[in-house]
Amino acid sequence: MTVHVDLNISLDGYATTTDQTPENPFGDDWGRLVAAYTATRTMQERIFGDTSGAGTTGVDEKYAAAYFDGIGAEIMGAGMFGLHLHGEDPDWRGWWGEEPPFQVPVFVLTHASRPSIAFDNGTVFHFLEATPEEALRRASEAAGGRDVRIGGGVDVVRQFLAAGLVDRLHVGIAPILLGRGENLWKELRGLEAGCEVTSEVAESGTIHVTFRRR
Amino acid sequence: MTVHVDLNISLDGYATTTDQTPENPFGDDWGRLVAAYTATRTMQERIFGDTSGAGTTGVDEKYAAAYFDGIGAEIMGAGMFGLHLHGEDPDWRGWWGEEPPFQVPVFVLTHASRPSIAFDNGTVFHFLEATPEEALRRASEAAGGRDVRIGGGVDVVRQFLAAGLVDRLHVGIAPILLGRGENLWKELRGLEAGCEVTSEVAESGTIHVTFRRR
């Protein structure tokens, strides 16, 4: 069992965006940050349900496919599930409609107690208050020998990175400067120690950098 | 005439290092930041005077050669010339001995008034107090139709970038996280607007990213 992280960040390290408005709830920056990823064949199918084979098939697609490959469980923060906005709503089932792209057990880290939510496609959200180590133990059991992904947000990812719990960190770096938001690289000096770091540039201009624990 | 910047930075954007000690005056981080660049054939010749053809000849060398190609004058900050440490010494002639690698007029931005210093290899240091625009006008005249490089430090580079005076920014990104120092990307949100951004990965693992004004 290995622990994976995949994030889209800007060239200056930002993994969140700050230009949301009521009229444009995700903001333009988010679209620019994830454009190359959502354009891939894998993400077109997983996120938009397009099984026609539409979508890009180059270097970005290789990483998009790897995003789901071999993953048996996911851990995410309360914010990624939307509890910062919808935590008061007992009927909130996440952002992803009735076909969440995960298709595995997902452990949502939160102080709030909520009943688990199961979907027909295999996605089950569990809610728990736990340290990174405890959450990883639970997710690892649920993964049944497959791998665990730390999905986000960036604060949760940084906690797992700082605790030395991540075996493979992949970032897709969009060649744009956002200048503000939550920075993935904050307080991670020396993360490369004990890792092999490889990089390649996709046709889209996205720079894919991967840290693999030796 | 175009204006160029070439810098070595870490994956988290730091262009300066913080681990200097009296015993190790540049620190280990600086060596890691510039290792791939100083290993190139061009830098072996320009910095170390090795004309035997030793040094790497791959992607890093392509950028190292371009560092000097077509440059007719340079602008640098007082710190890069060493005035923060040696400004009280009227005999200080910079870090580079009697063969500074520039071989062109160099304009050092400083509040102090110092006489110009000329070297046999064509390097001449001039000292002036000027806005970025004024310094660029002086350097452009001295360059005689060739290009101008903003050499550093990172605070000076950021001033020229923020003023929209840079036509080509190239960064060689070492895949390491320094976590502290002066960050090139600070307050440069949207720098990519109006630029073509291209990237490629060298054999050394260095990620070369270039912003070219359209």
Coordinates of C-alpha atoms in Angstrom, one line a residue:
Chain A
M1 CA 0.0 0.0 0.0
T2 CA 1.4 3.4 -0.9
V3 CA -0.1 6.9 -0.3
H4 CA -0.5 9.3 -3.2
V5 CA -1.2 13.0 -3.6
D6 CA -2.1 14.6 -6.9
L7 CA -2.6 18.4 -7.0
N8 CA -2.9 21.1 -9.6
I9 CA -0.9 24.2 -8.6
S10 CA 0.3 27.4 -10.1
L11 CA 4.0 28.1 -10.9
D12 CA 4.1 30.0 -7.7
G13 CA 2.8 27.1 -5.7
Y14 CA -0.9 28.1 -5.1
A15 CA -3.4 25.3 -5.0
T16 CA -6.4 27.4 -4.2
T17 CA -7.9 30.4 -5.9
T18 CA -9.2 33.6 -4.6
D19 CA -11.3 35.2 -7.4
Q20 CA -14.7 33.6 -6.7
T21 CA -17.8 35.7 -6.9
P22 CA -21.5 35.0 -6.5
E23 CA -21.8 35.1 -10.3
N24 CA -18.7 33.0 -10.9
P25 CA -18.6 30.7 -7.9
F26 CA -15.4 28.8 -8.9
G27 CA -13.7 31.9 -10.4
D28 CA -11.6 32.2 -13.5
D29 CA -8.4 31.2 -11.8
W30 CA -9.7 27.7 -10.9
G31 CA -10.6 27.1 -14.5
R32 CA -7.1 28.1 -15.6
L33 CA -5.5 25.9 -12.9
V34 CA -7.3 22.7 -13.9
A35 CA -8.0 23.3 -17.6
A36 CA -5.4 20.9 -18.9
Y37 CA -6.5 18.2 -16.4
T38 CA -10.2 18.4 -17.0
A39 CA -9.6 18.3 -20.7
T40 CA -8.1 14.8 -20.5
R41 CA -10.1 11.7 -21.6
T42 CA -10.0 10.2 -18.1
M43 CA -11.4 13.4 -16.4
Q44 CA -14.0 13.9 -19.2
E45 CA -15.3 10.4 -18.3
R46 CA -14.9 10.5 -14.5
I47 CA -16.2 14.1 -14.0
F48 CA -18.5 14.7 -16.9
G49 CA -19.7 11.1 -17.6
D50 CA -18.5 11.4 -21.2
T51 CA -17.7 7.8 -22.2
S52 CA -17.3 8.6 -25.9
G53 CA -13.5 8.7 -25.6
A54 CA -13.4 12.5 -26.0
G55 CA -10.6 14.3 -24.4
T56 CA -6.8 14.7 -24.7
T57 CA -4.6 11.6 -24.7
G58 CA -1.1 13.0 -24.2
V59 CA 1.1 13.5 -21.2
D60 CA -1.7 15.1 -19.1
E61 CA -3.9 12.1 -19.7
K62 CA -1.2 9.7 -18.5
Y63 CA -1.2 11.5 -15.1
A64 CA -5.0 11.8 -15.1
A65 CA -5.4 8.0 -15.6
A66 CA -2.8 7.5 -12.8
Y67 CA -4.9 9.6 -10.6
F68 CA -7.4 6.8 -10.2
D69 CA -5.3 3.8 -11.0
G70 CA -4.9 1.4 -8.1
I71 CA -6.6 3.7 -5.5
G72 CA -8.7 1.8 -3.0
A73 CA -9.6 4.7 -0.6
E74 CA -9.4 8.5 -0.3
I75 CA -8.9 10.9 2.5
M76 CA -10.1 14.5 2.2
G77 CA -10.6 17.6 4.4
A78 CA -13.9 18.9 5.4
G79 CA -13.5 21.9 3.1
M80 CA -13.1 19.7 0.0
F81 CA -16.3 18.0 0.8
G82 CA -18.0 21.4 1.3
L83 CA -18.7 21.3 5.0
H84 CA -17.3 24.9 5.4
L85 CA -20.4 26.1 3.4
H86 CA -22.9 23.3 3.8
G87 CA -22.1 21.8 7.3
E88 CA -25.4 23.0 8.7
D89 CA -27.3 21.1 6.0
P90 CA -27.9 17.4 7.1
D91 CA -28.8 16.5 3.5
W92 CA -25.6 17.8 1.9
R93 CA -24.0 15.0 -0.1
G94 CA -21.0 16.8 -1.6
W95 CA -20.4 18.6 -4.8
W96 CA -20.4 15.7 -7.2
G97 CA -24.1 14.8 -7.6
E98 CA -25.1 11.1 -7.7
E99 CA -21.9 9.9 -9.5
P100 CA -19.0 11.1 -7.4
P101 CA -15.8 10.3 -9.3
F102 CA -14.1 8.4 -6.4
Q103 CA -15.9 5.1 -6.6
V104 CA -14.2 4.0 -3.4
P105 CA -14.5 4.7 0.4
V106 CA -13.7 8.4 1.1
F107 CA -12.8 9.5 4.6
V108 CA -13.7 13.1 5.3
L109 CA -11.8 14.7 8.2
T110 CA -14.1 16.8 10.3
H111 CA -14.9 17.6 13.9
A112 CA -18.6 17.2 13.1
S113 CA -20.4 13.8 13.5
R114 CA -22.3 12.8 10.4
P115 CA -23.7 9.5 9.2
S116 CA -21.9 7.8 6.3
I117 CA -23.3 8.4 2.7
A118 CA -23.2 5.6 0.2
F119 CA -23.6 6.0 -3.6
D120 CA -24.5 3.3 -6.2
N121 CA -21.1 3.7 -7.9
G122 CA -19.1 2.5 -4.9
T123 CA -18.3 5.9 -3.4
V124 CA -19.0 5.9 0.3
F125 CA -18.3 9.0 2.4
H126 CA -17.3 8.4 6.0
F127 CA -16.8 11.3 8.5
L128 CA -14.3 11.1 11.2
E129 CA -12.2 13.2 13.6
A130 CA -8.7 11.7 13.5
T131 CA -5.0 12.4 13.3
P132 CA -3.4 11.9 9.9
E133 CA -1.9 8.6 11.1
E134 CA -5.3 7.3 12.4
A135 CA -7.1 8.4 9.3
L136 CA -4.5 6.7 7.1
R137 CA -4.9 3.5 9.1
R138 CA -8.7 3.5 8.6
A139 CA -8.3 4.3 4.9
S140 CA -5.7 1.7 4.5
E141 CA -8.0 -1.0 5.9
A142 CA -10.8 0.1 3.7
A143 CA -8.5 0.1 0.6
G144 CA -8.1 -3.7 0.9
G145 CA -4.4 -3.7 -0.2
R146 CA -4.8 -1.0 -2.8
D147 CA -3.4 2.5 -2.5
V148 CA -4.7 5.5 -0.6
R149 CA -5.0 9.0 -2.1
I150 CA -4.9 12.2 0.0
G151 CA -7.3 14.2 -2.1
G152 CA -7.0 17.7 -0.5
G153 CA -7.4 20.4 0.3
V154 CA -4.0 21.8 0.4
D155 CA -3.9 22.2 4.2
V156 CA -4.7 18.5 4.7
V157 CA -2.1 17.5 2.1
R158 CA 0.5 19.6 3.8
Q159 CA -0.2 17.9 7.1
F160 CA 0.3 14.4 5.6
L161 CA 3.5 15.6 3.8
A162 CA 4.9 17.1 6.9
A163 CA 4.2 13.9 8.8
G164 CA 6.1 11.9 6.2
L165 CA 3.1 9.9 5.3
V166 CA 3.1 10.4 1.5
D167 CA 4.9 8.0 -0.8
R168 CA 4.2 9.8 -4.1
L169 CA 3.4 13.4 -4.6
H170 CA 2.5 14.5 -8.1
V171 CA 1.8 18.1 -9.0
G172 CA 0.6 19.4 -12.3
I173 CA 2.0 22.9 -12.5
A174 CA 0.1 25.4 -14.6
P175 CA 2.4 28.0 -16.0
I176 CA 0.5 30.9 -14.4
L177 CA 1.2 33.1 -11.4
L178 CA -1.7 33.4 -9.0
G179 CA 0.1 35.4 -6.3
R180 CA -2.3 34.5 -3.5
G181 CA -4.2 31.7 -1.9
E182 CA -3.0 28.6 0.0
N183 CA 0.6 27.7 -1.0
L184 CA 1.4 24.0 -1.2
W185 CA 5.1 24.5 -0.6
K186 CA 4.8 26.5 2.6
E187 CA 7.0 25.1 5.3
L188 CA 8.1 22.0 3.3
R189 CA 11.8 22.8 3.1
G190 CA 13.8 19.7 2.3
L191 CA 10.8 17.6 1.1
E192 CA 13.0 16.2 -1.7
A193 CA 15.3 14.5 0.8
G194 CA 14.9 10.7 0.4
C195 CA 12.9 11.2 -2.8
E196 CA 13.5 10.7 -6.5
V197 CA 12.1 13.8 -8.3
T198 CA 11.2 13.6 -11.9
S199 CA 9.6 16.2 -14.2
E200 CA 8.1 16.3 -17.7
V201 CA 6.3 18.9 -19.7
A202 CA 2.9 18.2 -21.3
E203 CA 1.7 19.3 -24.7
S204 CA -0.6 21.7 -22.8
G205 CA 2.4 23.5 -21.1
T206 CA 1.6 21.8 -17.7
I207 CA 4.8 20.9 -15.9
H208 CA 4.3 17.5 -14.1
V209 CA 6.7 17.1 -11.2
T210 CA 6.7 13.8 -9.1
F211 CA 8.3 13.2 -5.8
R212 CA 8.7 9.4 -5.2
R213 CA 10.0 8.1 -1.9
R214 CA 13.0 5.9 -2.4
Chain B
M1 CA 17.1 45.7 -28.0
T2 CA 15.4 43.3 -25.6
V3 CA 15.7 42.9 -21.9
H4 CA 16.5 39.5 -20.4
V5 CA 16.5 37.9 -17.0
D6 CA 18.0 34.5 -16.2
L7 CA 17.7 33.2 -12.6
N8 CA 18.2 29.9 -10.8
I9 CA 15.4 29.3 -8.3
S10 CA 14.0 26.5 -6.2
L11 CA 10.7 24.7 -7.0
D12 CA 9.2 26.9 -4.3
G13 CA 10.5 30.1 -6.0
Y14 CA 13.4 31.0 -3.8
A15 CA 16.3 32.7 -5.5
T16 CA 18.4 33.3 -2.5
T17 CA 19.7 30.9 0.2
T18 CA 19.8 31.2 3.9
D19 CA 22.3 28.6 5.2
Q20 CA 25.5 30.6 5.0
T21 CA 28.0 30.2 7.8
P22 CA 31.5 31.7 8.4
E23 CA 32.9 28.3 7.5
N24 CA 30.7 27.8 4.4
P25 CA 30.2 31.4 3.1
F26 CA 27.9 30.4 0.2
G27 CA 26.1 27.6 2.1
D28 CA 25.1 24.2 0.8
D29 CA 21.8 25.4 -0.6
W30 CA 23.4 27.8 -3.1
G31 CA 25.5 24.9 -4.5
R32 CA 22.4 22.8 -5.0
L33 CA 20.5 25.7 -6.6
V34 CA 23.2 26.4 -9.2
A35 CA 24.9 23.0 -9.6
A36 CA 23.4 22.1 -13.0
Y37 CA 24.2 25.6 -14.4
T38 CA 27.8 25.8 -13.2
A39 CA 28.4 22.3 -14.6
T40 CA 27.7 23.5 -18.1
R41 CA 30.5 24.0 -20.6
T42 CA 29.7 27.7 -21.0
M43 CA 29.8 28.3 -17.2
Q44 CA 32.9 26.2 -16.8
E45 CA 34.7 28.5 -19.2
R46 CA 33.1 31.8 -18.2
I47 CA 33.3 31.4 -14.4
F48 CA 36.3 29.0 -14.0
G49 CA 38.3 29.9 -17.1
D50 CA 38.3 26.2 -18.2
T51 CA 38.7 26.5 -22.0
S52 CA 39.2 22.7 -22.5
G53 CA 35.6 22.1 -23.5
A54 CA 34.8 20.4 -20.2
G55 CA 31.3 20.7 -18.9
T56 CA 27.8 19.4 -19.8
T57 CA 26.4 20.0 -23.3
G58 CA 22.7 19.2 -22.9
V59 CA 19.7 21.3 -22.3
D60 CA 21.3 23.2 -19.4
E61 CA 24.2 24.2 -21.7
K62 CA 21.7 25.6 -24.2
Y63 CA 20.4 28.0 -21.6
A64 CA 23.8 28.8 -20.2
A65 CA 25.1 29.8 -23.6
A66 CA 22.0 31.9 -24.2
Y67 CA 22.8 33.6 -20.9
F68 CA 25.6 35.6 -22.5
D69 CA 24.5 35.5 -26.2
G70 CA 23.8 38.9 -27.6
I71 CA 24.1 40.7 -24.3
G72 CA 25.7 44.2 -24.6
A73 CA 25.2 45.5 -21.0
E74 CA 24.0 44.3 -17.6
I75 CA 22.2 45.9 -14.7
M76 CA 22.6 44.5 -11.1
G77 CA 21.8 45.5 -7.6
A78 CA 24.3 46.7 -5.0
G79 CA 24.0 43.4 -3.1
M80 CA 25.0 41.3 -6.1
F81 CA 28.1 43.4 -6.5
G82 CA 28.8 42.9 -2.8
L83 CA 28.3 46.5 -1.5
H84 CA 26.2 45.3 1.4
L85 CA 29.4 43.7 2.8
H86 CA 32.2 45.6 1.2
G87 CA 30.7 49.1 0.6
E88 CA 33.1 50.7 3.1
D89 CA 36.1 49.4 1.2
P90 CA 37.1 51.8 -1.7
D91 CA 39.3 49.1 -3.2
W92 CA 36.4 46.5 -3.5
R93 CA 36.2 45.3 -7.2
G94 CA 33.5 42.7 -6.9
W95 CA 33.5 38.9 -6.3
W96 CA 34.9 37.9 -9.6
G97 CA 38.6 38.6 -9.5
E98 CA 40.3 40.1 -12.6
E99 CA 38.2 38.2 -15.1
P100 CA 34.6 39.0 -14.3
P101 CA 32.4 36.9 -16.6
F102 CA 30.3 39.8 -17.9
Q103 CA 32.8 41.3 -20.5
V104 CA 30.4 44.2 -21.1
P105 CA 29.4 47.4 -19.2
V106 CA 27.7 46.6 -15.9
F107 CA 25.5 49.2 -14.2
V108 CA 25.3 48.7 -10.4
L109 CA 22.3 50.3 -8.7
T110 CA 23.5 52.0 -5.5
H111 CA 22.9 55.1 -3.5
A112 CA 26.7 55.3 -2.9
S113 CA 28.9 57.3 -5.3
R114 CA 31.9 55.2 -6.6
P115 CA 34.3 55.6 -9.5
S116 CA 33.8 53.2 -12.4
I117 CA 36.1 50.1 -12.5
A118 CA 37.4 48.8 -15.8
F119 CA 38.8 45.3 -16.5
D120 CA 41.0 44.2 -19.4
N121 CA 38.3 41.7 -20.6
G122 CA 35.8 44.4 -21.4
T123 CA 33.9 44.3 -18.1
V124 CA 33.3 47.9 -16.7
F125 CA 31.4 48.5 -13.6
H126 CA 29.5 51.8 -13.4
F127 CA 27.7 52.8 -10.2
L128 CA 24.5 54.9 -10.3
E129 CA 21.4 55.8 -8.4
A130 CA 18.5 55.5 -10.8
T131 CA 15.0 54.3 -11.4
P132 CA 14.6 51.0 -13.3
E133 CA 13.6 53.1 -16.4
E134 CA 16.7 55.4 -16.1
A135 CA 19.1 52.5 -15.5
L136 CA 17.7 50.7 -18.5
R137 CA 18.1 53.8 -20.7
R138 CA 21.8 54.1 -19.7
A139 CA 22.4 50.3 -20.1
S140 CA 20.6 50.3 -23.5
E141 CA 22.9 53.1 -24.8
A142 CA 26.0 51.3 -23.6
A143 CA 24.8 48.0 -25.2
G144 CA 25.1 49.5 -28.6
G145 CA 22.1 47.8 -30.1
R146 CA 22.7 44.5 -28.3
D147 CA 20.5 43.2 -25.4
V148 CA 20.5 44.1 -21.7
R149 CA 20.4 41.6 -18.9
I150 CA 19.0 42.3 -15.5
G151 CA 21.4 40.1 -13.5
G152 CA 20.0 40.3 -10.0
G153 CA 19.5 40.2 -7.2
V154 CA 16.0 39.0 -7.0
D155 CA 14.7 42.3 -5.5
V156 CA 16.1 44.2 -8.5
V157 CA 14.7 41.6 -10.9
R158 CA 11.2 41.9 -9.3
Q159 CA 11.3 45.7 -9.7
F160 CA 12.0 45.4 -13.4
L161 CA 9.4 42.7 -13.8
A162 CA 6.8 44.7 -11.9
A163 CA 7.6 47.7 -14.1
G164 CA 6.9 45.6 -17.3
L165 CA 10.5 46.2 -18.5
V166 CA 11.5 42.5 -19.1
D167 CA 11.0 40.9 -22.5
R168 CA 12.3 37.5 -21.7
L169 CA 12.4 35.9 -18.2
H170 CA 14.1 32.5 -18.0
V171 CA 14.2 30.6 -14.8
G172 CA 16.1 27.3 -14.2
I173 CA 14.1 25.6 -11.5
A174 CA 16.1 23.2 -9.3
P175 CA 13.7 20.4 -8.0
I176 CA 14.4 21.3 -4.4
L177 CA 12.4 23.1 -1.7
L178 CA 14.3 25.8 0.2
G179 CA 11.3 27.1 2.2
R180 CA 12.9 30.5 3.0
G181 CA 14.8 33.4 1.5
E182 CA 13.7 35.9 -1.2
N183 CA 10.9 34.6 -3.4
L184 CA 11.0 35.6 -7.1
W185 CA 7.3 35.1 -7.6
K186 CA 6.2 37.3 -4.7
E187 CA 3.6 39.9 -5.9
L188 CA 3.9 39.0 -9.6
R189 CA 0.3 37.7 -10.0
G190 CA -0.6 37.6 -13.7
L191 CA 3.0 38.0 -15.0
E192 CA 2.1 35.5 -17.7
A193 CA -0.4 37.9 -19.3
G194 CA 0.8 38.9 -22.7
C195 CA 3.6 36.3 -22.6
E196 CA 4.2 33.0 -24.3
V197 CA 5.4 30.6 -21.6
T198 CA 7.4 27.5 -22.6
S199 CA 9.0 24.9 -20.5
E200 CA 11.4 22.0 -20.9
V201 CA 13.2 19.6 -18.5
A202 CA 17.0 19.2 -18.7
E203 CA 18.9 15.9 -18.2
S204 CA 19.9 17.2 -14.8
G205 CA 16.3 17.5 -13.6
T206 CA 16.3 21.3 -13.9
I207 CA 13.0 22.7 -15.2
H208 CA 13.6 25.6 -17.6
V209 CA 10.6 27.9 -17.9
T210 CA 10.7 30.9 -20.2
F211 CA 8.3 33.9 -20.3
R212 CA 8.5 35.7 -23.7
R213 CA 6.6 38.9 -24.2
R214 CA 4.5 38.5 -27.4

